[in-house]
Every structure is written in C-alpha cells, then in structure tokens.
Short mmCIF file of N, CA and C in Angstrom, two decimals:
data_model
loop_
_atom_site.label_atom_id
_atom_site.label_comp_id
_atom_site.label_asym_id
_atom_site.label_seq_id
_atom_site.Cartn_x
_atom_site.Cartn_y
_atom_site.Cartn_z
N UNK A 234 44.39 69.55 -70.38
CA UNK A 234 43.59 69.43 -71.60
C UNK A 234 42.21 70.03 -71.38
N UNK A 235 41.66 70.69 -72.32
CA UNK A 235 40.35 71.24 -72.51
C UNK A 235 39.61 70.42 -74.27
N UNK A 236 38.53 70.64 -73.46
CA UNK A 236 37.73 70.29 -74.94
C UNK A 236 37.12 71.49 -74.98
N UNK A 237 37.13 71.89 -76.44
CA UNK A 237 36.70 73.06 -77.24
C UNK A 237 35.76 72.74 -77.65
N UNK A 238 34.67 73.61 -78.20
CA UNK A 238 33.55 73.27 -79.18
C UNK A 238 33.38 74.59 -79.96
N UNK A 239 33.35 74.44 -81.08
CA UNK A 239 33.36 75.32 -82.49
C UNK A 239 31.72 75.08 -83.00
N UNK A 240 30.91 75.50 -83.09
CA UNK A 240 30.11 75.84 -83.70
C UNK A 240 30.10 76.53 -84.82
N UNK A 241 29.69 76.38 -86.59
CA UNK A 241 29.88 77.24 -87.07
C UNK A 241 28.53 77.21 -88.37
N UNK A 242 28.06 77.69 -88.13
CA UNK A 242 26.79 77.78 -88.90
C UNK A 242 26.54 79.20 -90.50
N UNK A 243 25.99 78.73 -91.14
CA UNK A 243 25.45 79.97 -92.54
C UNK A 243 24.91 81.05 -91.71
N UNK A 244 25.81 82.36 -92.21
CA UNK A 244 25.09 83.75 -92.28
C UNK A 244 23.59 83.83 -92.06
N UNK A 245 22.70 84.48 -91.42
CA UNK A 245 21.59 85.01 -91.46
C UNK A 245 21.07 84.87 -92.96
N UNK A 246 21.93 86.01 -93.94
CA UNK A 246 21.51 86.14 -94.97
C UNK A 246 21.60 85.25 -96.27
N UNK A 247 22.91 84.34 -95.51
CA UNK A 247 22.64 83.02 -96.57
C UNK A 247 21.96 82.08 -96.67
N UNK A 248 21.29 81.73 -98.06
CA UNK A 248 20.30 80.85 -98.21
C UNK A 248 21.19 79.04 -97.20
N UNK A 249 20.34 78.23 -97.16
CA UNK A 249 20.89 76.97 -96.51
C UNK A 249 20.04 75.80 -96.51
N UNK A 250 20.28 75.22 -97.86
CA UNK A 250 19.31 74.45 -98.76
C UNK A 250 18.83 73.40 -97.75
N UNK A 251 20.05 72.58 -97.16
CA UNK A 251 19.99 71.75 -96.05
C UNK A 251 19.21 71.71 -95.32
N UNK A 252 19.05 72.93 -94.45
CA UNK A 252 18.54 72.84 -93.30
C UNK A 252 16.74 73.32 -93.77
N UNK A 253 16.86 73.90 -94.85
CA UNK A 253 15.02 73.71 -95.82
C UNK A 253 14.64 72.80 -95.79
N UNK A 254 15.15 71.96 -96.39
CA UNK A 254 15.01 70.60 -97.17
C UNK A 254 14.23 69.75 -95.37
N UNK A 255 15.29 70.02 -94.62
CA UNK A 255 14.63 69.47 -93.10
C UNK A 255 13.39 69.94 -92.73
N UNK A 256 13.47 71.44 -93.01
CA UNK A 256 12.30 71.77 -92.33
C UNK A 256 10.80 71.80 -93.08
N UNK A 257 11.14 71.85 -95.02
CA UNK A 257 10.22 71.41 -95.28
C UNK A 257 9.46 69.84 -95.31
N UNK A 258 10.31 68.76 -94.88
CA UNK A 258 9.88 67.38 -95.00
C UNK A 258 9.65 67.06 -93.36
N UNK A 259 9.52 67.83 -92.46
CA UNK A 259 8.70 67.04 -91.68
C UNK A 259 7.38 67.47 -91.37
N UNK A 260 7.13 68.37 -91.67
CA UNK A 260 5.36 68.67 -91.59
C UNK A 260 4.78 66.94 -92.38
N UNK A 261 5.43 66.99 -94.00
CA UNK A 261 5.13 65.97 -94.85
C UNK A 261 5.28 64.38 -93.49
N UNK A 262 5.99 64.23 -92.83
CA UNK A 262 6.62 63.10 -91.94
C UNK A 262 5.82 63.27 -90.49
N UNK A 263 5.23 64.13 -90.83
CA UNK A 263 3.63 64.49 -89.56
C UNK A 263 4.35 65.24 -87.98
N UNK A 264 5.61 65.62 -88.44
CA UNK A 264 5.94 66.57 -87.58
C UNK A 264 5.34 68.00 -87.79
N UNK A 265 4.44 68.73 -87.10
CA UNK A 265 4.41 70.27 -87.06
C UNK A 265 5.11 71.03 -85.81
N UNK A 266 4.98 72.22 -85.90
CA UNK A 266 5.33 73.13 -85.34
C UNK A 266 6.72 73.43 -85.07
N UNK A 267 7.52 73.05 -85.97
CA UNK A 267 9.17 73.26 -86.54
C UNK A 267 9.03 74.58 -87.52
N UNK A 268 9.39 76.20 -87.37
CA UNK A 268 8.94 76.40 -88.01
C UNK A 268 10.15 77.24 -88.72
N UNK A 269 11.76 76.30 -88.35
CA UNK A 269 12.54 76.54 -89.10
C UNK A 269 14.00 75.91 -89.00
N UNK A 270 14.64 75.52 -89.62
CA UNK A 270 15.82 74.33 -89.06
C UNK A 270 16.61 75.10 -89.96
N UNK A 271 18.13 75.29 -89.29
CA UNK A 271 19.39 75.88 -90.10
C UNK A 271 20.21 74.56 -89.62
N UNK A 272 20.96 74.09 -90.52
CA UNK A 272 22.14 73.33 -90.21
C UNK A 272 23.54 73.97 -90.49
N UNK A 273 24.41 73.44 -89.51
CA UNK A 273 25.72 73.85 -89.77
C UNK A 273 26.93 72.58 -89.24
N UNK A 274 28.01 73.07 -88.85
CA UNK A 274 28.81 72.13 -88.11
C UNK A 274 29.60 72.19 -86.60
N UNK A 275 29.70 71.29 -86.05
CA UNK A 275 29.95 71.12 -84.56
C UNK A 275 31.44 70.72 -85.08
N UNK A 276 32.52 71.26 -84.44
CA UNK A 276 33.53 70.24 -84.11
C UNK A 276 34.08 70.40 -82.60
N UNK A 277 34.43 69.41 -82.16
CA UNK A 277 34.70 68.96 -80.84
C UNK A 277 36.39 69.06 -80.94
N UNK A 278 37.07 69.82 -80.30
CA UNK A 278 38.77 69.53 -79.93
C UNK A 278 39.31 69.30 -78.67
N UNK A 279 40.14 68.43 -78.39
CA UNK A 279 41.23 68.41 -77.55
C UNK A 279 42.39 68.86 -77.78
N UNK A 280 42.15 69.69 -76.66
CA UNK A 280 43.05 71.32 -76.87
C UNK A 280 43.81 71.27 -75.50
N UNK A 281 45.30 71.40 -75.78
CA UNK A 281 46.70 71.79 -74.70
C UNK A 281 45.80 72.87 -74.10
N UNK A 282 46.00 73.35 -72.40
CA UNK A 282 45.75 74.22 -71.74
C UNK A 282 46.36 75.70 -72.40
N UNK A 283 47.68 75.37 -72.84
CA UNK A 283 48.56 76.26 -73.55
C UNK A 283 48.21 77.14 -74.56
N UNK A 284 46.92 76.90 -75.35
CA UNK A 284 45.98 77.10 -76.10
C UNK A 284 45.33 78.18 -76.04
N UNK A 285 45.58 79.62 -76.64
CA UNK A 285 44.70 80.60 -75.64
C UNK A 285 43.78 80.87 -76.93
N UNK A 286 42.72 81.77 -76.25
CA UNK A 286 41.58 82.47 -77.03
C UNK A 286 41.78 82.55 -78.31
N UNK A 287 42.59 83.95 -78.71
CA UNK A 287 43.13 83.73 -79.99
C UNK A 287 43.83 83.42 -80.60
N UNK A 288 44.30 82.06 -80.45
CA UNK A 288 44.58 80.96 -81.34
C UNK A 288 43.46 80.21 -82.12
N UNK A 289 42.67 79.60 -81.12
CA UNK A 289 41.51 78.80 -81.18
C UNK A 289 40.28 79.84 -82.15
N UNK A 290 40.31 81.00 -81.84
CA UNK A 290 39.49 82.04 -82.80
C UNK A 290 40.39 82.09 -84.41
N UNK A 291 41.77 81.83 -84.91
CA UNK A 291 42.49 81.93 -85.54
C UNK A 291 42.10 80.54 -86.31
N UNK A 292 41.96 79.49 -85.60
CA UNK A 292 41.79 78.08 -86.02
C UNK A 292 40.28 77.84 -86.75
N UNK A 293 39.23 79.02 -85.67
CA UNK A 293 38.08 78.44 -86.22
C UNK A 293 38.04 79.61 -87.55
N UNK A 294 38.19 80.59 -87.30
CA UNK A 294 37.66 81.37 -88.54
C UNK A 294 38.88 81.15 -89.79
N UNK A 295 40.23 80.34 -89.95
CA UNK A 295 40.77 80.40 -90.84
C UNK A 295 40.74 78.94 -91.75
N UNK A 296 39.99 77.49 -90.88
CA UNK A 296 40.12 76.44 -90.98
C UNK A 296 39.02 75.19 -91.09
N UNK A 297 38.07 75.99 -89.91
CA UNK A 297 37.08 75.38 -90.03
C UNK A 297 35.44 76.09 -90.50
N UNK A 298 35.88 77.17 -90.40
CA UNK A 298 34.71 78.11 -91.30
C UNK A 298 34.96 78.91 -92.69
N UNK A 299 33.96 79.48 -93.78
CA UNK A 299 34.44 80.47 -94.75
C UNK A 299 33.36 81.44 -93.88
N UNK A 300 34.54 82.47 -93.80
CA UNK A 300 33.85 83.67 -92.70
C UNK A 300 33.27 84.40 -93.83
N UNK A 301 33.00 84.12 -95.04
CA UNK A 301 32.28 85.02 -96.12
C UNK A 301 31.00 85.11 -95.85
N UNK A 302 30.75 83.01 -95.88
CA UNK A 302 29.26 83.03 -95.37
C UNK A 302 29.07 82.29 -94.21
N UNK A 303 29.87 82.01 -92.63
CA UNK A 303 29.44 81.53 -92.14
C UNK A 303 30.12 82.14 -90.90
N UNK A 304 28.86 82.44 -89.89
CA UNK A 304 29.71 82.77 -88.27
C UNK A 304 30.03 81.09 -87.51
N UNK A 305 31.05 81.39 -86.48
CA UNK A 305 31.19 80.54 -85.82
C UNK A 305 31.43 81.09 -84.24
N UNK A 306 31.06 80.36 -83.15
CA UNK A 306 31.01 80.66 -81.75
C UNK A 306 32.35 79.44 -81.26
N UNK A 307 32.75 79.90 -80.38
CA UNK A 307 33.82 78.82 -79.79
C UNK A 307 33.63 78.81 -78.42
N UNK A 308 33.58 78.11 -78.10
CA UNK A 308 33.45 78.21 -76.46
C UNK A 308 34.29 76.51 -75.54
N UNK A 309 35.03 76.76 -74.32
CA UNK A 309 35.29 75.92 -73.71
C UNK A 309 34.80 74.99 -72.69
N UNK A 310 34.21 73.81 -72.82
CA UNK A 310 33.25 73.35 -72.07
C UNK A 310 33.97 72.30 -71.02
N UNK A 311 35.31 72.37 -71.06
CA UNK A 311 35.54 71.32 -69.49
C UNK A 311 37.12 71.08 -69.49
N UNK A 312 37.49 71.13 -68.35
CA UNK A 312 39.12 71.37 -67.90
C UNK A 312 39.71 70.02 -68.15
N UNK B 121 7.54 79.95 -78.47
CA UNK B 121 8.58 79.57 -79.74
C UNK B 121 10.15 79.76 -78.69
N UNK B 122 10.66 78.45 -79.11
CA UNK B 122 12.08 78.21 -78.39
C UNK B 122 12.80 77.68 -79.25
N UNK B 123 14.17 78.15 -78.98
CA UNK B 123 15.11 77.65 -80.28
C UNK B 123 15.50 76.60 -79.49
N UNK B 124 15.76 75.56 -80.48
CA UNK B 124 16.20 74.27 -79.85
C UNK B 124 17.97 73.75 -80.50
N UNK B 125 18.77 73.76 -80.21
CA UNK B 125 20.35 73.00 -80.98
C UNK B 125 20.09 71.34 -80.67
N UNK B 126 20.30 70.88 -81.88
CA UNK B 126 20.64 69.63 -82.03
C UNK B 126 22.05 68.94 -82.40
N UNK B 127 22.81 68.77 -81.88
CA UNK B 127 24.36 68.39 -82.19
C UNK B 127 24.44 66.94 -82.28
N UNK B 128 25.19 66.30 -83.20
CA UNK B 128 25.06 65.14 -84.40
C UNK B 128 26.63 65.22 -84.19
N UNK B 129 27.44 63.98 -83.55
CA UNK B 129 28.70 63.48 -83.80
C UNK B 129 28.93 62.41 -84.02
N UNK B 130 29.55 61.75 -84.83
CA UNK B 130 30.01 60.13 -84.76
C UNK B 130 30.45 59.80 -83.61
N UNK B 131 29.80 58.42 -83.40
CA UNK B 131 30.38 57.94 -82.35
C UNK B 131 31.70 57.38 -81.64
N UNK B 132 32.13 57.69 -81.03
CA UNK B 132 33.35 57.50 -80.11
C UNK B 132 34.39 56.40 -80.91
N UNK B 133 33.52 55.03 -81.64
CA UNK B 133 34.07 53.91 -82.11
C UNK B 133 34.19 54.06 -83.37
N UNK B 134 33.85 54.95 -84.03
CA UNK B 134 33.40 55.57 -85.53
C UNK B 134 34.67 56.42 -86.07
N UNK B 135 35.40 56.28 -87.04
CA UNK B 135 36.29 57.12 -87.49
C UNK B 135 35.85 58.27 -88.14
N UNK B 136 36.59 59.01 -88.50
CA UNK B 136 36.10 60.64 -88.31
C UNK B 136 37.03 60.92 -89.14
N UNK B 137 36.82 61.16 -90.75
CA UNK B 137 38.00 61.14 -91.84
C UNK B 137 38.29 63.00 -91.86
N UNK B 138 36.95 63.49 -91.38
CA UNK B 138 37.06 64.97 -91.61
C UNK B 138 37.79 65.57 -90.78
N UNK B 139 37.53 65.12 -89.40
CA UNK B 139 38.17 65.49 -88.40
C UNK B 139 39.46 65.59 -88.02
N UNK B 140 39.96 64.01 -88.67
CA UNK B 140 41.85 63.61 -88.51
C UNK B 140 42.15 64.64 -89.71
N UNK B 141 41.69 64.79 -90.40
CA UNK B 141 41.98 65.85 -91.80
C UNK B 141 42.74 67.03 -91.33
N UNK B 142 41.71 67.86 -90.47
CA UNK B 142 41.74 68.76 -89.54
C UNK B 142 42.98 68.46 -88.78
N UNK B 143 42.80 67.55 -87.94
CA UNK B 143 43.60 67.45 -87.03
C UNK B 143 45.44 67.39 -87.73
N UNK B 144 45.33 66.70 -88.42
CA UNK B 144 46.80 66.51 -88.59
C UNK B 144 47.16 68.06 -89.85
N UNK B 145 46.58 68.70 -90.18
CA UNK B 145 46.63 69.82 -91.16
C UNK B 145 47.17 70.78 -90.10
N UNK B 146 46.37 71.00 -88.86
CA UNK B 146 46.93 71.61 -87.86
C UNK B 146 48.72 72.05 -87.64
N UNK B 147 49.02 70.85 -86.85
CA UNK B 147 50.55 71.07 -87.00
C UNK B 147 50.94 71.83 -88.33
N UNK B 148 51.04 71.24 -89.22
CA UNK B 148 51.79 71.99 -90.62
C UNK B 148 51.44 73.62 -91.07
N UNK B 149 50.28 73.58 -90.33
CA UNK B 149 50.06 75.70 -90.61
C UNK B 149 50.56 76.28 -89.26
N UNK B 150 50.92 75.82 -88.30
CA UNK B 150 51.77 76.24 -87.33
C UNK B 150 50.67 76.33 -86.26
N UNK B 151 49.58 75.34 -85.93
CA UNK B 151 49.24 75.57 -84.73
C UNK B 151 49.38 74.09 -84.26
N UNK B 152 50.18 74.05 -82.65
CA UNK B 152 50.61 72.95 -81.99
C UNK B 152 49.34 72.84 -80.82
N UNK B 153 49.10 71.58 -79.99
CA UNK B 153 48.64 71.52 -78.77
C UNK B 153 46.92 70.89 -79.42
N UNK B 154 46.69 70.68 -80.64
CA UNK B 154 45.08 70.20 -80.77
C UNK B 154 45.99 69.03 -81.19
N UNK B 155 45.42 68.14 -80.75
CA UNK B 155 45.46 66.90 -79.96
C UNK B 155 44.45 65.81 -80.99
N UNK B 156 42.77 66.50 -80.91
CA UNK B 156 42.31 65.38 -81.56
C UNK B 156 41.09 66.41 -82.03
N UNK B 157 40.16 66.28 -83.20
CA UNK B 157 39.25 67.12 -84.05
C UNK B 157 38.20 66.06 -84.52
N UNK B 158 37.06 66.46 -84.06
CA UNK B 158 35.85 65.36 -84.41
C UNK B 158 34.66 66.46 -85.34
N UNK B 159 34.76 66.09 -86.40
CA UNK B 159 33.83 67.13 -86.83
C UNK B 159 31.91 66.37 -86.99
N UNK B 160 31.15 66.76 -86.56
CA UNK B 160 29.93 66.48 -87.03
C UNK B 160 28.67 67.52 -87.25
N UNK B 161 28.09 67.72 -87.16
CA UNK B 161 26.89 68.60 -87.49
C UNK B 161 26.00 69.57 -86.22
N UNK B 162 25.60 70.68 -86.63
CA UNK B 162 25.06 71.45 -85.63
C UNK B 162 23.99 71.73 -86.26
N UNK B 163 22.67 71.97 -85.63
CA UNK B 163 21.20 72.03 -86.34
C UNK B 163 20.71 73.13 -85.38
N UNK B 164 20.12 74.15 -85.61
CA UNK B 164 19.48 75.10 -85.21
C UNK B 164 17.72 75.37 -85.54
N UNK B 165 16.87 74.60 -84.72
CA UNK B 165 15.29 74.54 -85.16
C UNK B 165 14.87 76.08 -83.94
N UNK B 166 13.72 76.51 -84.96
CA UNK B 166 12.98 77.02 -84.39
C UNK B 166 11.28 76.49 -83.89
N UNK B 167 10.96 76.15 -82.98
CA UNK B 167 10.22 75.21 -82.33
C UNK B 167 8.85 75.83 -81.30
N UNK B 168 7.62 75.60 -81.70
CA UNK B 168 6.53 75.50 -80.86
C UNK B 168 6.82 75.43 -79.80
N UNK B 169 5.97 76.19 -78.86
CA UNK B 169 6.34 75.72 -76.92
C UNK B 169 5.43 74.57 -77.01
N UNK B 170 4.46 73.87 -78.18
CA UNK B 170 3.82 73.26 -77.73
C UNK B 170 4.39 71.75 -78.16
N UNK B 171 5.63 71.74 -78.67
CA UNK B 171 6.54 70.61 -79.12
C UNK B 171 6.93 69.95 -77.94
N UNK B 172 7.05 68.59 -77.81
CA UNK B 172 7.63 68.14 -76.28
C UNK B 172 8.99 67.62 -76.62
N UNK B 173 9.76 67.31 -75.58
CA UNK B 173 11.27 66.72 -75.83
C UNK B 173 11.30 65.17 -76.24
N UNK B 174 9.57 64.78 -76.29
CA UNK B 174 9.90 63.32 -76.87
C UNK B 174 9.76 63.52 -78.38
N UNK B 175 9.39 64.61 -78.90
CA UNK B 175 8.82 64.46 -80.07
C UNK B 175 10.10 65.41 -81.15
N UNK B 176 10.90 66.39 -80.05
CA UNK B 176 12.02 66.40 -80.58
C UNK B 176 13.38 65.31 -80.70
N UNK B 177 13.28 64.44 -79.54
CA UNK B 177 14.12 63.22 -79.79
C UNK B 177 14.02 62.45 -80.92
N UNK B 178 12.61 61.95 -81.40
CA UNK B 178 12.69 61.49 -82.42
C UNK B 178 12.40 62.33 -83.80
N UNK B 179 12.64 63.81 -83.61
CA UNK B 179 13.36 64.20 -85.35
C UNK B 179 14.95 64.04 -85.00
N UNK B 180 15.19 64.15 -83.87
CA UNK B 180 16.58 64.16 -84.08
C UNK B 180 17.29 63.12 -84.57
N UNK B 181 16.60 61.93 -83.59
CA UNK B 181 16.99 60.38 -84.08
C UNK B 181 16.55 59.94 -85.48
N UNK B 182 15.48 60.35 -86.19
CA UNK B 182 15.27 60.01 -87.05
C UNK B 182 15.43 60.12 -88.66
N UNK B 183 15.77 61.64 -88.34
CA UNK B 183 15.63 62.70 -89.09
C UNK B 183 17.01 63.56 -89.31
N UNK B 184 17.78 63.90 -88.38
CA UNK B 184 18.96 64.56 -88.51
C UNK B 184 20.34 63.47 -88.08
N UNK B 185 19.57 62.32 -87.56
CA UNK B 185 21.33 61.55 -87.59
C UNK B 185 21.04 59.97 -88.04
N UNK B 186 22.22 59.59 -87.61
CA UNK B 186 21.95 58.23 -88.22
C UNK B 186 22.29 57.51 -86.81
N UNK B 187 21.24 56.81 -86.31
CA UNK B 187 21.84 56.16 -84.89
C UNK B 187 22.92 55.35 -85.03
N UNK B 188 22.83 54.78 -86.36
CA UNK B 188 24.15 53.67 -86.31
C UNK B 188 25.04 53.81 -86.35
N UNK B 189 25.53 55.53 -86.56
CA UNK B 189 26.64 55.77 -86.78
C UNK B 189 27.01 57.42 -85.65
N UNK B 190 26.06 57.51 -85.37
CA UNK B 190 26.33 58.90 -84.63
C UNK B 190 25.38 58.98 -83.06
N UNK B 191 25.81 59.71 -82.33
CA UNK B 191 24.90 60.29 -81.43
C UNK B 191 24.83 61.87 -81.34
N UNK B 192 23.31 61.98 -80.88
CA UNK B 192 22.81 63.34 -80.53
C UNK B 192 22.60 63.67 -79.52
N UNK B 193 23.10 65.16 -79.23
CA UNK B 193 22.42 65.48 -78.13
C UNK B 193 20.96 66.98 -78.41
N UNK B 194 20.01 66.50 -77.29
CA UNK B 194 19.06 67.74 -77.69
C UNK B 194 19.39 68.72 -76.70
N UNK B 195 19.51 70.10 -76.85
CA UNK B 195 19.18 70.93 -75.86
C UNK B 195 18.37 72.05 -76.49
N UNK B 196 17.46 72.61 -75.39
CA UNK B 196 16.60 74.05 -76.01
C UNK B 196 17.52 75.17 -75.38
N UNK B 197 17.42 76.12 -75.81
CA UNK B 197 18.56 77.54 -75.65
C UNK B 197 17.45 79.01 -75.40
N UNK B 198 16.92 78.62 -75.42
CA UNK B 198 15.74 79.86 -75.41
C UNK B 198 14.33 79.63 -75.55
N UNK B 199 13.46 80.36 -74.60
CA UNK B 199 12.08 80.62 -74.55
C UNK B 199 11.22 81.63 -75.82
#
C-alpha cells in the first residue's frame, strides 16, 4: 500500500472567490503580510502498489479535478 | 516572500462523506486497488519573510480549519 496525495487547485487565470475572501479578511483580523491565499483541494488515497502513474493521473484529472479550470499535482508520499 | 501550503483534513475519527463518495464511485468506472479517499482542502498563501510559523499556525488554526473537526498541517515550499 501507498498513500497518494492529489493536490488540485484553480488555474492561474481563474478567478477564486474563496481563497480572496481569506486573503482579504485577515489584514481586517490584524494579520498582515499575506499577500495572497488560493484555495483548492487535498485528497489523501490508499492506493494497491499495483497502481501505476497513469492510472492515478487518469483518476485525478477525470474525477477529482475539472481540468478546464483546475491543475492538479499527484505525488506518492510513503510505501 | 515564501509560498507557504496549508493542508486542512478531517480528522482520522471524523467521517468523510466526500471522500467515501469518491471512494466507492471508483470501483464502478473501472479503477480497482484505492482502498480509501479522504478529501479536504489545500491553501496556497503567499507570505512575508517577515511572517513567523507561530503567526502562520494560528491563521491556519483559526482561519482556514476548524480544530474540532479537522487537522492542519503548515509547510513553507519556497524562499
């Protein structure tokens, strides 16, 4: 077994109301020097060894992202 | 200026309606071997060198999760 991690976050060029909304309310909450927050989503899998590259690239860009507006990174972090 | 990731998951004892969603949707589009799918949030700040890691702990804790229901981890990714 491996655990996977999917990262998959908004395009560069897409707006991402969310992660505004964060970064304009903490200056207001007396946080400075944030001088920009994007949010997106993490998912964590337990993944068969059997499991290769592109599958897991198949899974994230057909299931857990819209590749219209959002990249995602996958990477394997422990055997 | 250092980019900092903040990753936001429910906790271990916490059910995860998005995730089993995922997870059991899996099998039926024909991919076998994912096991288990925890979905939670990924945050991408852009950050002052003059910000410290206590003062990012608590936007994270305060601000991007809910302790009662999730944990975070902080890491910075770049200078």
């Amino acid at each position: 077994m491996a655990r996977v991690v999917v990262d998959v976050m908004p395009k560069p060029e897409i707006l991402d109301p969310q992660g505004q909304a964060v970064a304009r309310a903490l200056p207001r909450l007396g946080f400075t020097g944030i001088s920009d927050v994007r949010q997106g989503k993490h998912f964590e899998l337990e993944v068969d060894d059997s499991v290769d590259d592109e599958t897991l690239a198949k899974i994230a860009e057909g299931f857990l992202s819209n590749p219209v507006i959002e990249d995602f990174t996958v990477r394997r972090i422990g055997a």
